[in-house]
CSV table of C-alpha atoms in Angstrom, one decimal:
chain,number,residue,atom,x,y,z
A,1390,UNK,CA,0.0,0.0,0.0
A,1391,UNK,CA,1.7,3.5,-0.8
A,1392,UNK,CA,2.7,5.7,1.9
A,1393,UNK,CA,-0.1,8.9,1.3
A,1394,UNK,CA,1.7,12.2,2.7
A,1395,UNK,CA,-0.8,15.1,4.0
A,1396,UNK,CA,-0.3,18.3,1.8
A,1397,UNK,CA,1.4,19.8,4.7
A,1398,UNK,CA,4.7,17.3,4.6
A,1399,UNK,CA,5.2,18.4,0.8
A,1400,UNK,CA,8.6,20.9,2.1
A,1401,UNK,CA,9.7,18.4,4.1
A,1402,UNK,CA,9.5,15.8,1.6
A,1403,UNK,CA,11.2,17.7,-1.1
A,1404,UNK,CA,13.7,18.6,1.1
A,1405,UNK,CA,15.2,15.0,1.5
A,1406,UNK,CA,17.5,14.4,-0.7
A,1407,UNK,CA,17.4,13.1,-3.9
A,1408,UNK,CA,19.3,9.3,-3.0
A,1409,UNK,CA,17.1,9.5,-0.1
A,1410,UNK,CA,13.3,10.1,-2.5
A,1411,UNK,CA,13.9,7.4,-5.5
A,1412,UNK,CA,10.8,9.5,-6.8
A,1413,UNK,CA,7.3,11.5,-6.0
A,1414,UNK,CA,4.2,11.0,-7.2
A,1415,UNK,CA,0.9,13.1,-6.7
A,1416,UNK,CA,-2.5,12.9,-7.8
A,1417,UNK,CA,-5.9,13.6,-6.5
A,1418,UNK,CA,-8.1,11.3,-4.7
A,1419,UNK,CA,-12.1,10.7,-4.9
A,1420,UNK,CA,-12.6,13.8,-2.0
A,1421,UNK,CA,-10.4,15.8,-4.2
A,1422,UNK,CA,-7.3,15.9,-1.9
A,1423,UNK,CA,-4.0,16.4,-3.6
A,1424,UNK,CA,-2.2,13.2,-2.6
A,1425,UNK,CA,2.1,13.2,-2.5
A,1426,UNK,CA,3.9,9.5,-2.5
A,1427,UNK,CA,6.7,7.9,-3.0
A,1428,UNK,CA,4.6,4.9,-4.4
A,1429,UNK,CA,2.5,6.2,-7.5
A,1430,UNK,CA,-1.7,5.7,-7.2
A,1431,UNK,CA,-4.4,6.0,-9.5
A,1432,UNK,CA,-4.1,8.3,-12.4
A,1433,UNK,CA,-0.6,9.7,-10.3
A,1434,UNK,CA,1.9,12.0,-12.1
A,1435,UNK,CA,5.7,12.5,-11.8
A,1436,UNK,CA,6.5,15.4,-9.4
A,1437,UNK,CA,9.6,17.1,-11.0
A,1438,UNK,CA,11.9,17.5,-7.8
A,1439,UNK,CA,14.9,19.8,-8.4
A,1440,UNK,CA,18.7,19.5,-6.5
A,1441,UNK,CA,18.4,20.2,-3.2
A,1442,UNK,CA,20.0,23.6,-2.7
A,1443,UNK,CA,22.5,24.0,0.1
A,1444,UNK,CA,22.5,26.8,2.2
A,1445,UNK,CA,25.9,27.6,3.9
A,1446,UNK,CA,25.4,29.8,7.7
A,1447,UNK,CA,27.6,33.0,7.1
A,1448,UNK,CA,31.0,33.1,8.3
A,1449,UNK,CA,31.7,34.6,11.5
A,1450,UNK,CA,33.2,37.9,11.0
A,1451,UNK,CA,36.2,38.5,13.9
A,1452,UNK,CA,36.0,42.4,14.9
A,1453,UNK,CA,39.8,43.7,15.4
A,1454,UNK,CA,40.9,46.7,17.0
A,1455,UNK,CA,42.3,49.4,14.9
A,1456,UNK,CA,45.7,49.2,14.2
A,1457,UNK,CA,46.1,45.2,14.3
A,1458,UNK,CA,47.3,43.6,11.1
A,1459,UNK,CA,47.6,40.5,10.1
A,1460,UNK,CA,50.9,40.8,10.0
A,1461,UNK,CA,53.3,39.6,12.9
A,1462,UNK,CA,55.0,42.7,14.8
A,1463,UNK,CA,58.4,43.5,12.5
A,1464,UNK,CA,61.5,42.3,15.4
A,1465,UNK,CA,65.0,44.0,14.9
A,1466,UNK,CA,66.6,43.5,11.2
A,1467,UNK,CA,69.5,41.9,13.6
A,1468,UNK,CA,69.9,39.5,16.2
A,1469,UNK,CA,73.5,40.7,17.0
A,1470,UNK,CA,74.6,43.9,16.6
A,1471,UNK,CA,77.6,44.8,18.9
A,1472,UNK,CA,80.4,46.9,19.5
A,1473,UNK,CA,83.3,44.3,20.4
A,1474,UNK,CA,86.2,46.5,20.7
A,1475,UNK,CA,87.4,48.9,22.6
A,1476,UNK,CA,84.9,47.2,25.6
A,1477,UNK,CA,82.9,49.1,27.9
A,1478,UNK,CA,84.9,51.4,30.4
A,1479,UNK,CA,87.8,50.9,28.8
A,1480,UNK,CA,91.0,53.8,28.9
A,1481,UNK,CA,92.2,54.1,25.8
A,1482,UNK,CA,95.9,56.3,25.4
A,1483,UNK,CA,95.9,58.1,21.7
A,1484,UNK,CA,97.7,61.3,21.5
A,1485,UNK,CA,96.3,62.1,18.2
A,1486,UNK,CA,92.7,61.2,19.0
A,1487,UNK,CA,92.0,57.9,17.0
A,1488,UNK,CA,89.6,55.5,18.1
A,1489,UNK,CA,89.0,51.9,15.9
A,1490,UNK,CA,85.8,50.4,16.4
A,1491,UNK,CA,85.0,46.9,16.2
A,1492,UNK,CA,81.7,46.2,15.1
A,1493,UNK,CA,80.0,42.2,15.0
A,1494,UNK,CA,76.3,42.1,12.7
A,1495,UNK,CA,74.0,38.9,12.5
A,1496,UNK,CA,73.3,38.2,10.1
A,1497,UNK,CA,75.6,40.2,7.9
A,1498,UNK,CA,74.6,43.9,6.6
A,1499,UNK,CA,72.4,44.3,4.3
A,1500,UNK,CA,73.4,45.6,1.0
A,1501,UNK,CA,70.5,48.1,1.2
A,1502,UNK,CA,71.6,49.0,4.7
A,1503,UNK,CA,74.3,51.5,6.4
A,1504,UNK,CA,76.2,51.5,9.4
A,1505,UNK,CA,77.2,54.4,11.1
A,1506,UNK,CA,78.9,55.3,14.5
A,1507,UNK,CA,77.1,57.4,17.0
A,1508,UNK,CA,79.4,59.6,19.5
A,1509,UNK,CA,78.0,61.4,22.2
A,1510,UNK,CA,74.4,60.6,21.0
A,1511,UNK,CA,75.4,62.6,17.8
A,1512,UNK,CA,75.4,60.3,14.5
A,1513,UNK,CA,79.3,61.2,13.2
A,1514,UNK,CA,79.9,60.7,9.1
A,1515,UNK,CA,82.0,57.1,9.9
A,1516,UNK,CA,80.0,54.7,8.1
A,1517,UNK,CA,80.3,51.2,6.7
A,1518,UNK,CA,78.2,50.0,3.6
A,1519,UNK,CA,76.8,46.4,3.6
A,1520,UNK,CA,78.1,44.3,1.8
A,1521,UNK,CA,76.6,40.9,3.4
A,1522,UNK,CA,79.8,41.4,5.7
A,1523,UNK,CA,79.8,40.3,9.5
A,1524,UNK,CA,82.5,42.0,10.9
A,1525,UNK,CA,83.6,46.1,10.3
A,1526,UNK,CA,85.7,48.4,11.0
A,1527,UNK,CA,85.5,51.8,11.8
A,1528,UNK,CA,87.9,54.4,12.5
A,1529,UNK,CA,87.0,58.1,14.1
A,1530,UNK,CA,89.9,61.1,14.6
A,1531,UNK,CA,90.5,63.5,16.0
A,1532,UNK,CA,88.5,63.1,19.4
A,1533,UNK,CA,88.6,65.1,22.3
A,1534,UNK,CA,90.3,63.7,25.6
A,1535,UNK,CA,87.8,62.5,28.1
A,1536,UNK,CA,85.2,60.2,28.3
A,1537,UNK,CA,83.0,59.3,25.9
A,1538,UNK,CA,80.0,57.4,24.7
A,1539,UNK,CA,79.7,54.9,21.7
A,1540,UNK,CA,77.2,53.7,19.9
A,1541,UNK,CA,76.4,52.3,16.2
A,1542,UNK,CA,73.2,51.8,14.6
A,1543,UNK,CA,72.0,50.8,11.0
A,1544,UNK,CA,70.4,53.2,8.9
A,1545,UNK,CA,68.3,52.6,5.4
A,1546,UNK,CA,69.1,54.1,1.8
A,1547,UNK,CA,66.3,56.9,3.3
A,1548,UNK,CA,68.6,57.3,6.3
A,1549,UNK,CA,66.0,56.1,9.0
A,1550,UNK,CA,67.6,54.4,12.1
A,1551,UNK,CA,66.3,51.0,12.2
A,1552,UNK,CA,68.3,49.6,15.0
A,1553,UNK,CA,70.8,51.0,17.3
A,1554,UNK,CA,73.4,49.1,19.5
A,1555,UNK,CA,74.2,49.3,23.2
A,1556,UNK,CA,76.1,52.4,24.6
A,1557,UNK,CA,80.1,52.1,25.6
A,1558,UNK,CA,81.7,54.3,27.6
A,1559,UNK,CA,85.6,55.0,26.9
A,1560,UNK,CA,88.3,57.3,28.3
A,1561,UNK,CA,90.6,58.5,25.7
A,1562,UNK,CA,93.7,59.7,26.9
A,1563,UNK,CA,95.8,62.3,25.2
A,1564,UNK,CA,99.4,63.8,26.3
A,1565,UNK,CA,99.0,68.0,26.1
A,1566,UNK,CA,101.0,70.1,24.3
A,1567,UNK,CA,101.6,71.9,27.0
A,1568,UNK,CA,102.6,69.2,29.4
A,1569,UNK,CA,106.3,70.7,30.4
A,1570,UNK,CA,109.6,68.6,29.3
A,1571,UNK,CA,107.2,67.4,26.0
A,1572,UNK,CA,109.3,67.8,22.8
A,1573,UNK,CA,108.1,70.4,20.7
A,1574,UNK,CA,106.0,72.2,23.6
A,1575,UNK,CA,105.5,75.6,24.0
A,1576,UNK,CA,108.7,76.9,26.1
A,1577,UNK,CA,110.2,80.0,26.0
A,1578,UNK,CA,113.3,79.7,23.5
A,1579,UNK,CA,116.8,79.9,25.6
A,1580,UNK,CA,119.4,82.1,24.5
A,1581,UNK,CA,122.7,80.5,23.0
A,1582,UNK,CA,125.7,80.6,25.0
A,1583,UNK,CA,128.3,83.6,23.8
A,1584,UNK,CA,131.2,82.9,22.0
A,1585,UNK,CA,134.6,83.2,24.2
A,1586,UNK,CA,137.6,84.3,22.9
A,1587,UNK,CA,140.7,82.7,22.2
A,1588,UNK,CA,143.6,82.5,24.2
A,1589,UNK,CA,141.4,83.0,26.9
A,1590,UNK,CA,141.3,80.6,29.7
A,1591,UNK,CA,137.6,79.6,30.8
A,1592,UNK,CA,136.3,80.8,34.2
A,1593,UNK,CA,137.8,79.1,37.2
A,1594,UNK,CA,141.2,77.9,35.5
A,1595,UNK,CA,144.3,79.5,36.2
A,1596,UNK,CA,146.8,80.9,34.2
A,1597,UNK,CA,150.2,79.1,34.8
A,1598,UNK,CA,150.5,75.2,34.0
């Protein structure tokens, strides 16, 4: 005997799917009731069912706060970048004022980056291109006795500082020119001794053999 479905069970028959329903079938009975099976009846017709359409829920939408990215925060361009000579504290004696940095990078510089020397929180013109290099040396004149602070930090083709090392403090030591007993000082020029004349017998000598 077919399975007779009330009118109101057509949606949810339709919406089975279509391995589920082999077919439908409809027709009208003696009262004049529209009648839906899956078995067909008297004088039944083929109900047409379409693919099931699929409705997928909206994706959830994640709210950020302005300013986040996607992006993971940028961390320094170098894990290493370190002034390894003269070290911290360090007295250094140069009467003419020159100081050699030693500088370590890791990884190397970048060719697109620069690195320059900072004295006294002042960036100086003693720079170092990159050249995929490690180690660099850098060479600064002319300094003023005293103490001093160091630094070095790499700068783009734009010249923005992207990363700066840690401070050193050194103590250059340089001999004045005015130190007395220094060669070349500044002392009063002392006359030359006069001339004596002959046959004349020095000071405290006396005359007879």
């Amino acid at each position: 005997m077919p399975r007779i479905l009330p009118l109101t069970a057509l949606p949810l028959l339709l919406a089975l799917p279509l391995a589920a329903a082999a077919q439908i079938y409809t027709w009208t009975d003696a009262d004049g009731n529209k009648v839906f099976s899956d078995q067909p009846g008297p004088g039944a017709s083929t109900l047409e069912v379409g693919p099931t359409n699929t409705v997928e829920p909206p994706r959830r939408t994640e709210i950020r706060s302005p300013g986040t990215s996607d992006q993971p925060a940028a961390g320094p361009a170098y894990q290493r970048l370190e002034i390894t000579s003269p070290s911290n504290d360090e007295a250094i004696r140069s009467n003419e004022g020159n100081l050699v940095l030693s500088v370590t990078t890791d990884p190397g510089l970048s060719g697109s980056h620069l690195l320059r020397v900072e004295l006294d929180g002042e960036l100086t013109d003693v720079s170092s291109p990159g050249r995929g290099q490690r180690n660099h040396l850098l060479s600064l004149t002319n300094i003023d006795r005293g103490s001093h602070q160091l630094a070095v930090v790499v700068v783009d083709a734009r010249g923005n500082v992207l990363q700066r090392s840690s401070a050193i403090t050194v103590h250059l030591q340089r001999t004045s020119l005015l130190q007395p007993g220094r060669a070349g000082s500044n002392q009063a020029p002392q006359a030359p001794n006069a001339p004596r004349a002959p046959n004349v017998p020095a000071p405290g000598r006396s005359g007879g053999s």
